[in-house]
PDB file of C-alpha atoms and ligand atoms in Angstrom:
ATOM      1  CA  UNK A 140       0.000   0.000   0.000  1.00 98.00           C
ATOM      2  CA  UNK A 141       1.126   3.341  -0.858  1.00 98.00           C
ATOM      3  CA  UNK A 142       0.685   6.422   1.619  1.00 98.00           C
ATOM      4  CA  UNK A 143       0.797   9.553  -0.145  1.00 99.00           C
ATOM      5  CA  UNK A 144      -0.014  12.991   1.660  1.00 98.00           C
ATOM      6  CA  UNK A 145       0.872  15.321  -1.198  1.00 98.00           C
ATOM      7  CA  UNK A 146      -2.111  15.949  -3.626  1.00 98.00           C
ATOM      8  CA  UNK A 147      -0.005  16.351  -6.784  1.00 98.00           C
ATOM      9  CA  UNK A 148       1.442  12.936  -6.193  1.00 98.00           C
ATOM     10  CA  UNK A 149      -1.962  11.537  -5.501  1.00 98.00           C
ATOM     11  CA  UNK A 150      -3.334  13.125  -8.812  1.00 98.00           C
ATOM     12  CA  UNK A 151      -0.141  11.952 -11.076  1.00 98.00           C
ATOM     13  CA  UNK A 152      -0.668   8.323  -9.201  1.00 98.00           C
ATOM     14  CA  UNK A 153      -4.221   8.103 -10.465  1.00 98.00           C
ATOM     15  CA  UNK A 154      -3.580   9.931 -14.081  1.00 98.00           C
ATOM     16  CA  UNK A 155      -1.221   7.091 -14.450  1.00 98.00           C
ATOM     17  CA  UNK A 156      -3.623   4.872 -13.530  1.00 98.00           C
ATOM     18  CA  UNK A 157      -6.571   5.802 -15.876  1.00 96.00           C
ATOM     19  CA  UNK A 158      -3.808   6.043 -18.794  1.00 97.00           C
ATOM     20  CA  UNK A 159      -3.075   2.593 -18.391  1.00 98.00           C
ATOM     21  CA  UNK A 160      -6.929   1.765 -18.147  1.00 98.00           C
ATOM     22  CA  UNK A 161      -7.562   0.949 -14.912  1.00 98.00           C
ATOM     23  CA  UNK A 162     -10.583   1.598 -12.727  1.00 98.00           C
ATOM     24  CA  UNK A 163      -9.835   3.284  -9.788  1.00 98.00           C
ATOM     25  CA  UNK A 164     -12.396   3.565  -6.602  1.00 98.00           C
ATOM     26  CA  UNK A 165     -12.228   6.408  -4.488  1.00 99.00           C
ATOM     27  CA  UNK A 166     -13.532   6.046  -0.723  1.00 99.00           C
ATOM     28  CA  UNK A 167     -13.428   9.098   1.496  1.00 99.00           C
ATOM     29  CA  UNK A 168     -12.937   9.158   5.528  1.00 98.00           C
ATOM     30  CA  UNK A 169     -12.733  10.834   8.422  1.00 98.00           C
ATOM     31  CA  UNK A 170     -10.437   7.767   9.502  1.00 98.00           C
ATOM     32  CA  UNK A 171     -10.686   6.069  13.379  1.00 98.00           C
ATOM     33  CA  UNK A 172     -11.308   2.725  10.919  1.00 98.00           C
ATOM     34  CA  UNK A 173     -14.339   0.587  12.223  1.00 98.00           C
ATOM     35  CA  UNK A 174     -16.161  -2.361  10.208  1.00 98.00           C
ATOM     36  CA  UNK A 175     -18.242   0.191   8.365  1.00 98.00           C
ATOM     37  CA  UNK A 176     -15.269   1.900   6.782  1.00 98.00           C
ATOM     38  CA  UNK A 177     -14.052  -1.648   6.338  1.00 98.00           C
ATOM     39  CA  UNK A 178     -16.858  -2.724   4.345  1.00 98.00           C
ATOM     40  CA  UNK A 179     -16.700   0.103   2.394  1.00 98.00           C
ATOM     41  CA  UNK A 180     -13.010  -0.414   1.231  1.00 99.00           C
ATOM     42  CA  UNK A 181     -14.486  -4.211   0.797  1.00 98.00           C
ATOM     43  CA  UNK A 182     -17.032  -2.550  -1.597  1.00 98.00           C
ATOM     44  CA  UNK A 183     -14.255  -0.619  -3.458  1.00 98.00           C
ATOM     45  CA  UNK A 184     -11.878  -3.609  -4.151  1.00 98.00           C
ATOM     46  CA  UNK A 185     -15.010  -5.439  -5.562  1.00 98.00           C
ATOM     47  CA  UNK A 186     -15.590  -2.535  -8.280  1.00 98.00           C
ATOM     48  CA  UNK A 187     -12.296  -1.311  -9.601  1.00 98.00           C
ATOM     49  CA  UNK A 188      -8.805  -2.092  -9.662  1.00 98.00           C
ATOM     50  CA  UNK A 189      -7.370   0.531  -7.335  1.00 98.00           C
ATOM     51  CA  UNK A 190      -8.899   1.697  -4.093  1.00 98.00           C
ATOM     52  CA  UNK A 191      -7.717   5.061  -3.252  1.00 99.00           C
ATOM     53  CA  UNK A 192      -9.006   5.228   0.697  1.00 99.00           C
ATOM     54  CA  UNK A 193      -8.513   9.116   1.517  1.00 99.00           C
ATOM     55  CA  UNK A 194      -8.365   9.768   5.327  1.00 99.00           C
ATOM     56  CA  UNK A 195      -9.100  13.155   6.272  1.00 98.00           C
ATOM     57  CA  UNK A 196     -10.749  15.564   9.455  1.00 98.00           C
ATOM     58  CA  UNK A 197     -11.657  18.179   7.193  1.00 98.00           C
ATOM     59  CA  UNK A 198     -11.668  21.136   9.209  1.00 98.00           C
ATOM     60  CA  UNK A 199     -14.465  22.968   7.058  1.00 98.00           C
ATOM     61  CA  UNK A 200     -17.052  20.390   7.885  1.00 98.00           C
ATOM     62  CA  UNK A 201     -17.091  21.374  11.634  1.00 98.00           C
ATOM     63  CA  UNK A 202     -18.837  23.924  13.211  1.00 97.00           C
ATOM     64  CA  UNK A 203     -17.015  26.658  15.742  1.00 97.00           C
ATOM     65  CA  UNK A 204     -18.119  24.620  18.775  1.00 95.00           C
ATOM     66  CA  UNK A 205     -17.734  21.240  17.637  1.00 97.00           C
ATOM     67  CA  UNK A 206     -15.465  18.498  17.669  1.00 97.00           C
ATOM     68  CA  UNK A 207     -12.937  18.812  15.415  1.00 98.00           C
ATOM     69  CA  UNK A 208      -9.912  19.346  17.995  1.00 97.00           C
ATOM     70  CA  UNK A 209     -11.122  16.431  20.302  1.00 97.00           C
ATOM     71  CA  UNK A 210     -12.084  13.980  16.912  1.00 98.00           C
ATOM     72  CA  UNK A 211     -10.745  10.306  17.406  1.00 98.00           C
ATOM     73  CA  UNK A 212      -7.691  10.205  15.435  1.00 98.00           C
ATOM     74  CA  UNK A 213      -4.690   6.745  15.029  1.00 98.00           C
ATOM     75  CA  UNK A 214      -2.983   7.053  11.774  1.00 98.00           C
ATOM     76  CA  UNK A 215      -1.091   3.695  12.470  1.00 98.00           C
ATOM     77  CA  UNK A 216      -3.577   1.554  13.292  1.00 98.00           C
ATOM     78  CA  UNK A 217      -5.672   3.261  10.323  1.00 98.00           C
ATOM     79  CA  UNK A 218      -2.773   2.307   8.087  1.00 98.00           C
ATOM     80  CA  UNK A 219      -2.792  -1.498   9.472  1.00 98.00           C
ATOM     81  CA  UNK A 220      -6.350  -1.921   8.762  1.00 98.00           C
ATOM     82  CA  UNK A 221      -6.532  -0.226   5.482  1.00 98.00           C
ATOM     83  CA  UNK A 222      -3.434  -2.401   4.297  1.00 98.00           C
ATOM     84  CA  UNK A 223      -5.259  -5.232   5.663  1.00 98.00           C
ATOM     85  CA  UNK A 224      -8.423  -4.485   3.635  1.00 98.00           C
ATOM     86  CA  UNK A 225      -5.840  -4.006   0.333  1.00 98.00           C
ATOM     87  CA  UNK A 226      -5.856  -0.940  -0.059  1.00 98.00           C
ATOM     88  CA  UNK A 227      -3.963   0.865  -2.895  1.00 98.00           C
ATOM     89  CA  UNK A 228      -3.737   4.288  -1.655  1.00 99.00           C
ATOM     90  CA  UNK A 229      -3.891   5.395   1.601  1.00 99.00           C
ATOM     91  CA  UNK A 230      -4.147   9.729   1.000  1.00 99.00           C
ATOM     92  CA  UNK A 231      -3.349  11.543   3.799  1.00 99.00           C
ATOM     93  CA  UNK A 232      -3.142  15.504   3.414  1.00 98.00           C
ATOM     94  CA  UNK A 233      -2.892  18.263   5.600  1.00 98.00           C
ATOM     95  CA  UNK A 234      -5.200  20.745   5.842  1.00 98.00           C
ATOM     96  CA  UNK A 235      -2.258  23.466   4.990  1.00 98.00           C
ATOM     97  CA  UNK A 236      -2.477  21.403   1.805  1.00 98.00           C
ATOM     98  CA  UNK A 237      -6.116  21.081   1.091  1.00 98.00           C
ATOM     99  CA  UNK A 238      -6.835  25.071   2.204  1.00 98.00           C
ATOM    100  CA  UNK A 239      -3.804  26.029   1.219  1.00 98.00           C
ATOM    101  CA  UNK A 240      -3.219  30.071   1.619  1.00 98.00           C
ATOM    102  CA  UNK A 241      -6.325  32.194  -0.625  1.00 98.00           C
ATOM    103  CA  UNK A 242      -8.254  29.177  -1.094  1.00 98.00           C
ATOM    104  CA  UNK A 243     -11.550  30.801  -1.881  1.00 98.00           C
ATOM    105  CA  UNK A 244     -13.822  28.215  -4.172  1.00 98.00           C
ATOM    106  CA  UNK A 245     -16.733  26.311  -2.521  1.00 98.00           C
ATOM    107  CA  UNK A 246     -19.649  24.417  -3.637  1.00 98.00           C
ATOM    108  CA  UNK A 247     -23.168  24.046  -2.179  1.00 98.00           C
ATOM    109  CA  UNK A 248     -26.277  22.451  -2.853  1.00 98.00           C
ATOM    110  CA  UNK A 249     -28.266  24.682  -0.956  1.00 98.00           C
ATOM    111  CA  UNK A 250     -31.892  22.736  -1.071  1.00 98.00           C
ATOM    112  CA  UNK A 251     -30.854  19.439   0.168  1.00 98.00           C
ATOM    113  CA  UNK A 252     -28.192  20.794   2.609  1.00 98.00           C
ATOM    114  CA  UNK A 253     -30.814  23.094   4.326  1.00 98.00           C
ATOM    115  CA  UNK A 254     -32.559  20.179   6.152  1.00 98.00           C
ATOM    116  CA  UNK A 255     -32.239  18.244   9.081  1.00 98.00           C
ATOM    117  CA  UNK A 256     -28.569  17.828   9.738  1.00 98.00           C
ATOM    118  CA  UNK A 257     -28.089  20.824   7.913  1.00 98.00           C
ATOM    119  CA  UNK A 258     -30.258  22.893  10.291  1.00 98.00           C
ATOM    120  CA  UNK A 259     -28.703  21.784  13.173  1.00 97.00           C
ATOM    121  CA  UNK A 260     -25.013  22.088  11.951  1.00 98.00           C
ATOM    122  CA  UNK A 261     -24.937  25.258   9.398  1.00 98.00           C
ATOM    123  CA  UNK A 262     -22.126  25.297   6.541  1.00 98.00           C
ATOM    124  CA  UNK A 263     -21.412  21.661   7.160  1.00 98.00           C
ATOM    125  CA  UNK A 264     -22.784  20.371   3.758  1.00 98.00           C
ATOM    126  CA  UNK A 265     -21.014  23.065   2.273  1.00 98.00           C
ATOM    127  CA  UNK A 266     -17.585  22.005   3.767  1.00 98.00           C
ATOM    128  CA  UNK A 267     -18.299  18.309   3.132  1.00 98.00           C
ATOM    129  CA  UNK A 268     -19.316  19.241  -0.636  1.00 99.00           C
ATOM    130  CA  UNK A 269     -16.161  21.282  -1.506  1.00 99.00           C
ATOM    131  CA  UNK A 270     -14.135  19.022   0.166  1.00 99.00           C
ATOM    132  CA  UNK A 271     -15.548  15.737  -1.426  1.00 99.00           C
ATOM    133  CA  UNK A 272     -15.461  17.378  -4.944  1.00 98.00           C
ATOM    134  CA  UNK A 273     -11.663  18.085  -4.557  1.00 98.00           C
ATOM    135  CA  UNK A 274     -11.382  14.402  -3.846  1.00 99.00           C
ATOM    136  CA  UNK A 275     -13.043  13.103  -7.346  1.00 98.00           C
ATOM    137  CA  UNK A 276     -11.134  15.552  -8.729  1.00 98.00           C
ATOM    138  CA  UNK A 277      -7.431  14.811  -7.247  1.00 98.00           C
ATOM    139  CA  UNK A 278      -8.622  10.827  -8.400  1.00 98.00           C
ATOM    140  CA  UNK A 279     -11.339  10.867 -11.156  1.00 97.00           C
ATOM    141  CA  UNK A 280     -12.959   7.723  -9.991  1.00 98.00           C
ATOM    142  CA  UNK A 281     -14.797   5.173 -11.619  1.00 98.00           C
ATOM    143  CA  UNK A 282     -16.898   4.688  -9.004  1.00 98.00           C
ATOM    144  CA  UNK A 283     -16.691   6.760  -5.046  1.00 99.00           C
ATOM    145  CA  UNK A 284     -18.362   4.255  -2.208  1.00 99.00           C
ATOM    146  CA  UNK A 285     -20.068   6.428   0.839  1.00 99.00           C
ATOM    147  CA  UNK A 286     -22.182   5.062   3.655  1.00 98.00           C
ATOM    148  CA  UNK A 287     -25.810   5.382   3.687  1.00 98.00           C
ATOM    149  CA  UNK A 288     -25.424   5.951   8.036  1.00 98.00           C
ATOM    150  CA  UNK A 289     -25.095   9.212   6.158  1.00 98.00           C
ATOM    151  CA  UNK A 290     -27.976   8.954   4.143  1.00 98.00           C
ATOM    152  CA  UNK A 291     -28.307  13.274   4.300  1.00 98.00           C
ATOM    153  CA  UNK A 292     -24.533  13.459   2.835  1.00 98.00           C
ATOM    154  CA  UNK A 293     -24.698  10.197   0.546  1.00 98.00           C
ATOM    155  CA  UNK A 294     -28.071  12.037  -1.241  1.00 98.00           C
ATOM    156  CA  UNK A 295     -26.494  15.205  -1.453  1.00 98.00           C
ATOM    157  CA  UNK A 296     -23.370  14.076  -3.031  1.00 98.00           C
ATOM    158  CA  UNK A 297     -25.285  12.101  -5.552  1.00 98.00           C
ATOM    159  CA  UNK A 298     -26.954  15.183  -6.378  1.00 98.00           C
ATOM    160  CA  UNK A 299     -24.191  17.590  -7.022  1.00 98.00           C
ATOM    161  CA  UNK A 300     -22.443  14.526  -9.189  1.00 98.00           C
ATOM    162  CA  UNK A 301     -25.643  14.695 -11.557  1.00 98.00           C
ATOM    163  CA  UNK A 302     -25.967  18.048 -11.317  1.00 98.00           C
ATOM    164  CA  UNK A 303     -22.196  19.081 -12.567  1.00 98.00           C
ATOM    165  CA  UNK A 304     -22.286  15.795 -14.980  1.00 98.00           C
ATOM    166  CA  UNK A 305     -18.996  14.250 -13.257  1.00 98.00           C
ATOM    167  CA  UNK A 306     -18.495  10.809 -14.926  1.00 98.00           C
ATOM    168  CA  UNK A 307     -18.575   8.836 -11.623  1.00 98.00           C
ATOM    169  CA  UNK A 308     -20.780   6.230 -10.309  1.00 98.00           C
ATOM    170  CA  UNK A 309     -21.839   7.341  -6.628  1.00 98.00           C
ATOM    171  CA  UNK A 310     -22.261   3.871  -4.605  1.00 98.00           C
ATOM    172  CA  UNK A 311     -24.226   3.526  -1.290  1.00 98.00           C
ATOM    173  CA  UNK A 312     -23.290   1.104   1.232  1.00 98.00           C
ATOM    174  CA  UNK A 313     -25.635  -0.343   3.786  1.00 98.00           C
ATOM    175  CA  UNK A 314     -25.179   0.321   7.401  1.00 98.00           C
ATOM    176  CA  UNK A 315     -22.546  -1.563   9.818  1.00 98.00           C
ATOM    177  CA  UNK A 316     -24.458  -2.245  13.022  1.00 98.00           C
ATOM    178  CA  UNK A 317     -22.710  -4.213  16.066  1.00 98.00           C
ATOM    179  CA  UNK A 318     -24.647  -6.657  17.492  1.00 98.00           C
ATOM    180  CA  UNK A 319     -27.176  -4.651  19.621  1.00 98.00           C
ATOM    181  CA  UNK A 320     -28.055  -2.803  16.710  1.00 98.00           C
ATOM    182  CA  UNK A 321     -25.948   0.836  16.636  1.00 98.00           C
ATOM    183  CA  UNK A 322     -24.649   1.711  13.753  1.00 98.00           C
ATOM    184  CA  UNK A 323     -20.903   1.929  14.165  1.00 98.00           C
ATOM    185  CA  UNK A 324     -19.581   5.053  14.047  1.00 98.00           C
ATOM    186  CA  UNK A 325     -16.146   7.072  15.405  1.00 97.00           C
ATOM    187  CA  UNK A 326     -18.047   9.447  17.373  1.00 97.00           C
ATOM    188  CA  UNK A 327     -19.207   6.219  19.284  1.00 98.00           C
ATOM    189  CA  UNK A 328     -15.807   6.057  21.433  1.00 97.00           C
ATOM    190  CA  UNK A 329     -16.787   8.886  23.346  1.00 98.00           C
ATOM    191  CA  UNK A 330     -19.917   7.319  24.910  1.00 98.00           C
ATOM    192  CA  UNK A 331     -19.477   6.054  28.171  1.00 98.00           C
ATOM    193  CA  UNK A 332     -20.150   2.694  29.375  1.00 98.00           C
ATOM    194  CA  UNK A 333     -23.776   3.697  30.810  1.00 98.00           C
ATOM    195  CA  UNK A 334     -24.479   5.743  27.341  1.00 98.00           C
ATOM    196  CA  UNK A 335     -22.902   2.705  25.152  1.00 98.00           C
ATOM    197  CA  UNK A 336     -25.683   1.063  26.857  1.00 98.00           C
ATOM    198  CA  UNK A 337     -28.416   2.954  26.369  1.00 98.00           C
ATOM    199  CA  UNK A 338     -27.071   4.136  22.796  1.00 98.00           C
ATOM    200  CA  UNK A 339     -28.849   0.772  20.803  1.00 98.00           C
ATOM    201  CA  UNK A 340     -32.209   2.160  21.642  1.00 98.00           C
ATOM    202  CA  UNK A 341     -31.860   4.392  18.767  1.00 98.00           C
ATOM    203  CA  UNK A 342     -31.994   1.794  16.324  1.00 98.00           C
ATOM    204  CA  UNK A 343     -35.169  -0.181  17.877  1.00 98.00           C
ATOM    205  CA  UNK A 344     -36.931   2.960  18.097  1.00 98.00           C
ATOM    206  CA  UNK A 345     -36.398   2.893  14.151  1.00 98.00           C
ATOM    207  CA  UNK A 346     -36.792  -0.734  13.822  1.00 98.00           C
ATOM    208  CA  UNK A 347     -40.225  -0.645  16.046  1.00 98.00           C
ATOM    209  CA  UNK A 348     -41.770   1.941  13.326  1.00 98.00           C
ATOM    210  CA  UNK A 349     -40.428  -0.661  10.544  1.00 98.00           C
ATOM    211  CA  UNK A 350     -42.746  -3.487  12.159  1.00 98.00           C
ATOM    212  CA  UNK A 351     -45.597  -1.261  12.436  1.00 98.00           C
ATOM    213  CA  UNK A 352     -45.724   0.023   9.019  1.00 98.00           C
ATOM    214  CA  UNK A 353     -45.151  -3.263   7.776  1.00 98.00           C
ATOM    215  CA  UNK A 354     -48.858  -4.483   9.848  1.00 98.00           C
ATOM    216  CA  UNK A 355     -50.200  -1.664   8.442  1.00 98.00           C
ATOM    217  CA  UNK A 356     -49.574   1.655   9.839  1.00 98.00           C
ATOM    218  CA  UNK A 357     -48.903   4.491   7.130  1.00 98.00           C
ATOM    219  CA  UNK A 358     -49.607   7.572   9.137  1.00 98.00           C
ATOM    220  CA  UNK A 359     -46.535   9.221  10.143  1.00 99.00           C
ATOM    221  CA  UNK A 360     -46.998  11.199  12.596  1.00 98.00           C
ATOM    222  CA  UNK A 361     -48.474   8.353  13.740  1.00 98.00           C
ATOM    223  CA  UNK A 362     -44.903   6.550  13.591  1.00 98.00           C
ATOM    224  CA  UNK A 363     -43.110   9.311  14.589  1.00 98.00           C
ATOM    225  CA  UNK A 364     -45.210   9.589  17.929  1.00 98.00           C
ATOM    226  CA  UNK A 365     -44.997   5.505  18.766  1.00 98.00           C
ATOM    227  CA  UNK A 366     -40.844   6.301  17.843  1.00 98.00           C
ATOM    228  CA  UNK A 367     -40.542   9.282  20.353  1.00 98.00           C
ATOM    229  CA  UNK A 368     -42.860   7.474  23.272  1.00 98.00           C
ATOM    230  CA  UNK A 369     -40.323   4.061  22.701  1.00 98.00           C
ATOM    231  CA  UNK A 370     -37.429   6.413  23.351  1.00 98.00           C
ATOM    232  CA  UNK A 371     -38.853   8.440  26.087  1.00 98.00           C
ATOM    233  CA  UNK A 372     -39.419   5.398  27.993  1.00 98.00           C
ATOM    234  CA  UNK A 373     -35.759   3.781  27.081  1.00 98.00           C
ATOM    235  CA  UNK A 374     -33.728   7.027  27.501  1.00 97.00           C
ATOM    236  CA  UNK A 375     -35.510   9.868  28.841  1.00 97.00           C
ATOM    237  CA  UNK A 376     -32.526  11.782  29.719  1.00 94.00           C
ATOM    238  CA  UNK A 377     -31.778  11.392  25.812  1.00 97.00           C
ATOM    239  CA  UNK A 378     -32.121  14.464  23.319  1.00 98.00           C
ATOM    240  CA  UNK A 379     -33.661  14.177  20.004  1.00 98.00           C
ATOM    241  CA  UNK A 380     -32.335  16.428  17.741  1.00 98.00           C
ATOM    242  CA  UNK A 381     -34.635  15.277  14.801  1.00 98.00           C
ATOM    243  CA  UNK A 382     -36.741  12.339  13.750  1.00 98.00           C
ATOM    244  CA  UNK A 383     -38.208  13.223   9.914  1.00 98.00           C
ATOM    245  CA  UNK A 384     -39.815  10.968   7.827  1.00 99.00           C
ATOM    246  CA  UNK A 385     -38.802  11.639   4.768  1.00 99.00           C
ATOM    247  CA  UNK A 386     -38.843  10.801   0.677  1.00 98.00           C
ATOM    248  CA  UNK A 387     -35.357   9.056   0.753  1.00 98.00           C
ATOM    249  CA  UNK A 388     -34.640  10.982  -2.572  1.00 97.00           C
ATOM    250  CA  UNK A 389     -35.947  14.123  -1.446  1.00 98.00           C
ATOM    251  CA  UNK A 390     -35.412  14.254   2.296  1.00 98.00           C
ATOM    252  CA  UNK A 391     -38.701  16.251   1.968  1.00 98.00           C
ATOM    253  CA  UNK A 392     -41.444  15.029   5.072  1.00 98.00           C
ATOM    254  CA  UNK A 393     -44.052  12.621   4.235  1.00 98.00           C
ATOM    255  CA  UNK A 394     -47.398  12.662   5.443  1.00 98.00           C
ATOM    256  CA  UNK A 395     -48.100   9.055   4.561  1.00 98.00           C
ATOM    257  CA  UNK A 396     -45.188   6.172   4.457  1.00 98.00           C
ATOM    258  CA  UNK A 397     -44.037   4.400   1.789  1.00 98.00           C
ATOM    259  CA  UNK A 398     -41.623   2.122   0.949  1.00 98.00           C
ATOM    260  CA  UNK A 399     -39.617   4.741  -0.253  1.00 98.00           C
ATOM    261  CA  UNK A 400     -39.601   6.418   3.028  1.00 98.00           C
ATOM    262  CA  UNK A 401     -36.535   6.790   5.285  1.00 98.00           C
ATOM    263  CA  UNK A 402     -36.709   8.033   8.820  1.00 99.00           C
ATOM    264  CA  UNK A 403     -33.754  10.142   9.866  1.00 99.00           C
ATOM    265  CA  UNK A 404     -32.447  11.209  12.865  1.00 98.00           C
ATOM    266  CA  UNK A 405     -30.026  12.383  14.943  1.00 98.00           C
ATOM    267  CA  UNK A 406     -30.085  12.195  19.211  1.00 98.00           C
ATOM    268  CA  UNK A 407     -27.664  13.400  21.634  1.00 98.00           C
ATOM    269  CA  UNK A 408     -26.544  10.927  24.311  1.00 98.00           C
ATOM    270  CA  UNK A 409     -25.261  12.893  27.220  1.00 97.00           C
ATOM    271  CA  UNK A 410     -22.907  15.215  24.632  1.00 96.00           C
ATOM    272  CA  UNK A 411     -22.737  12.671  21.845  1.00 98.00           C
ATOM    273  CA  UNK A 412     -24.925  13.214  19.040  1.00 98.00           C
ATOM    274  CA  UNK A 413     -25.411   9.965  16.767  1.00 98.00           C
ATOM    275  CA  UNK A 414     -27.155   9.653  14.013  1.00 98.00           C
ATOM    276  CA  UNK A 415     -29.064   6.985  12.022  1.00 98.00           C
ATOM    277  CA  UNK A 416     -31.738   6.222   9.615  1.00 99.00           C
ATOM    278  CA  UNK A 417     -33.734   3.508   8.632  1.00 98.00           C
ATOM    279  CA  UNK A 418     -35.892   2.772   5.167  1.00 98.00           C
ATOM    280  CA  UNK A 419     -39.233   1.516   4.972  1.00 98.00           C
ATOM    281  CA  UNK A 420     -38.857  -0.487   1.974  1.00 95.00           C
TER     282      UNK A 420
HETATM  283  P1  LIG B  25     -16.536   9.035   8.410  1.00 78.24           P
HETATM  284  O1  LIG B  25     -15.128   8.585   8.546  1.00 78.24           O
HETATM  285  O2  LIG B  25     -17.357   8.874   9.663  1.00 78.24           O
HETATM  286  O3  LIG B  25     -16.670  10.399   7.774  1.00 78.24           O
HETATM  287  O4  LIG B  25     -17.208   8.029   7.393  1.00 78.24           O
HETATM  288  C1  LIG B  25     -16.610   7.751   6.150  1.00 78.24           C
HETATM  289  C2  LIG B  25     -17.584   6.982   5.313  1.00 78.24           C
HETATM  290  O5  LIG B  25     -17.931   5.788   5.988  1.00 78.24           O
HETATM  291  C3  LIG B  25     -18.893   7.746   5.056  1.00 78.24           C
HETATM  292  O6  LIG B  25     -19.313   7.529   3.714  1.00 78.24           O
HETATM  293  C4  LIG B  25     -19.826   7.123   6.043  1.00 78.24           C
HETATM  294  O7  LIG B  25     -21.191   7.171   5.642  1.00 78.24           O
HETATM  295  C5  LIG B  25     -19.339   5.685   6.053  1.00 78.24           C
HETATM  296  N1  LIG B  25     -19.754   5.015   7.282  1.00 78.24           N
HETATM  297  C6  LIG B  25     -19.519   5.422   8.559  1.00 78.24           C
HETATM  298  N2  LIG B  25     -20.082   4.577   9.435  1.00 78.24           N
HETATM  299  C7  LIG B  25     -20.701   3.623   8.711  1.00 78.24           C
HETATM  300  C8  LIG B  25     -21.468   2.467   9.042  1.00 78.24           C
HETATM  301  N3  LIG B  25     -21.738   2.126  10.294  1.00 78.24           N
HETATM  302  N4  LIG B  25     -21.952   1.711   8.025  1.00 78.24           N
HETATM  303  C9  LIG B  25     -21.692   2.043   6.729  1.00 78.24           C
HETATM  304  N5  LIG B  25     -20.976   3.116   6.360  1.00 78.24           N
HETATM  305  C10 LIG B  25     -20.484   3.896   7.329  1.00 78.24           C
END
């Protein structure tokens, strides 16, 4: 596996590449590697030749009072894992070299970035955007893998790829749970053992309004009440942040559910806030 951390050498790496025909994936991270980062990079190696994993706290994502100083961050074992997944590229830039001095070009998709996580975290969609389309551009992909935990980010990203006509396939991989049912995430490590506990209730809160729209319950509100009285009984000293019920394309609310409705949300535990989303289909 290659490291590289300058993004000229990552760009003449992949030019190469493409020259000599080969399909190269591109899947971007935050890093702190857990089995759902895993399975992406499992998901890359089964649709190109090269799997460029970039690894990468961009700093425009957070907010003034969130967590970038404090994010979980272990380059080594990162490196182990993603050599151990066979990785091609492991890209690791600075932010001195992503933002380098009089950077001023950004991107937004202002509709779909307005909502839900959007509302509660202002400009993030707009760093993750810029940042992501710097990415396809340093590699030109065949195909980029993201995570449908982020199913906000993965539609919005989809989105701006149609909407500039990039010539890469945007691929959506299904949520890594652990056993108890939360979605695995790096912002899980700073739950404590009482909150790790509680922290799975999130998920059967979801997976309670699955069962009852499969008997026969379409009314959302409906759901979304049955949803909030499930958690208020299992955590009531947990914050919801959100719970939508939304046209998965869209992210617009519903009034009656489909199978092409997802419910998204995010919920603080303690200071954590975790998100997750399930579909109806
Ligand atoms: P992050 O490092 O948290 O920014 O995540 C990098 C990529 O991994 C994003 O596309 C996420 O959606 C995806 N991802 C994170 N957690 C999971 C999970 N539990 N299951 C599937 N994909 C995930």
């Amino acid at each position: 596996m290659l490291q590289i951390s300058d993004p000229h050498a990552l760009q003449e790496q992949c030019l190469a590449w493409r020259a000599e025909g080969l399909r190269t994936v591109l899947v971007p991270t935050m890093g702190y590697f857990h089995q759902g980062h895993e399975q992406l990079m499992t998901m890359g190696r089964e649709l190109g030749d090269k799997v460029i994993v970039s690894l990468f706290v961009n700093p425009s994502q957070f907010g003034p009072s969130e967590d970038l100083a404090t994010y979980p961050r272990d380059l080594e074992r990162d490196t182990a894992i993603a050599a151990g997944n066979k990785v091609d590229v492991l890209f690791t830039p600075t932010p001195e070299t992503m933002y380098p001095s009089g950077f001023d070009t950004w991107v937004e998709v202002p509709g779909l970035s307005s909502l839900h996580c959007g509302q509660t975290r202002p400009g993030h969609f707009k760093g993750v955007c810029t940042i992501v389309l710097k990415l396809l551009n340093l590699c030109m992909p065949r195909h980029a893998v993201f995570g449908q935990k982020d199913w906000q980010q993965f539609t919005i990203i989809s989105r701006m790829v149609k909407d500039l006509c990039l010539p890469i396939h945007i691929e959506g991989c299904p949520i890594v749970r652990e056993a108890d049912g939360l979605a695995l995430s790096s912002r899980n490590s700073y739950l404590s053992a009482d909150e790790r506990a509680l922290a799975p209730n999130i998920y059967s809160g979801l997976s309670l309004a699955r069962q009852l729209f499969a008997g026969g319950e379409v009314d959302t509100a409906e759901l979304r009440k049955r949803i909030l009285d499930y958690w208020q009984e299992k955590m009531p000293a947990g914050r919801v942040d959100y719970l939508r019920l939304v046209d998965a394309v869209t992210l617009k609310e519903v009034e009656e559910a489909t199978p092409n409705t997802r419910i998204l949300t995010a919920f603080y535990i303690g200071k954590t806030r975790l998100i997750d989303n399930v579909s109806l289909g």
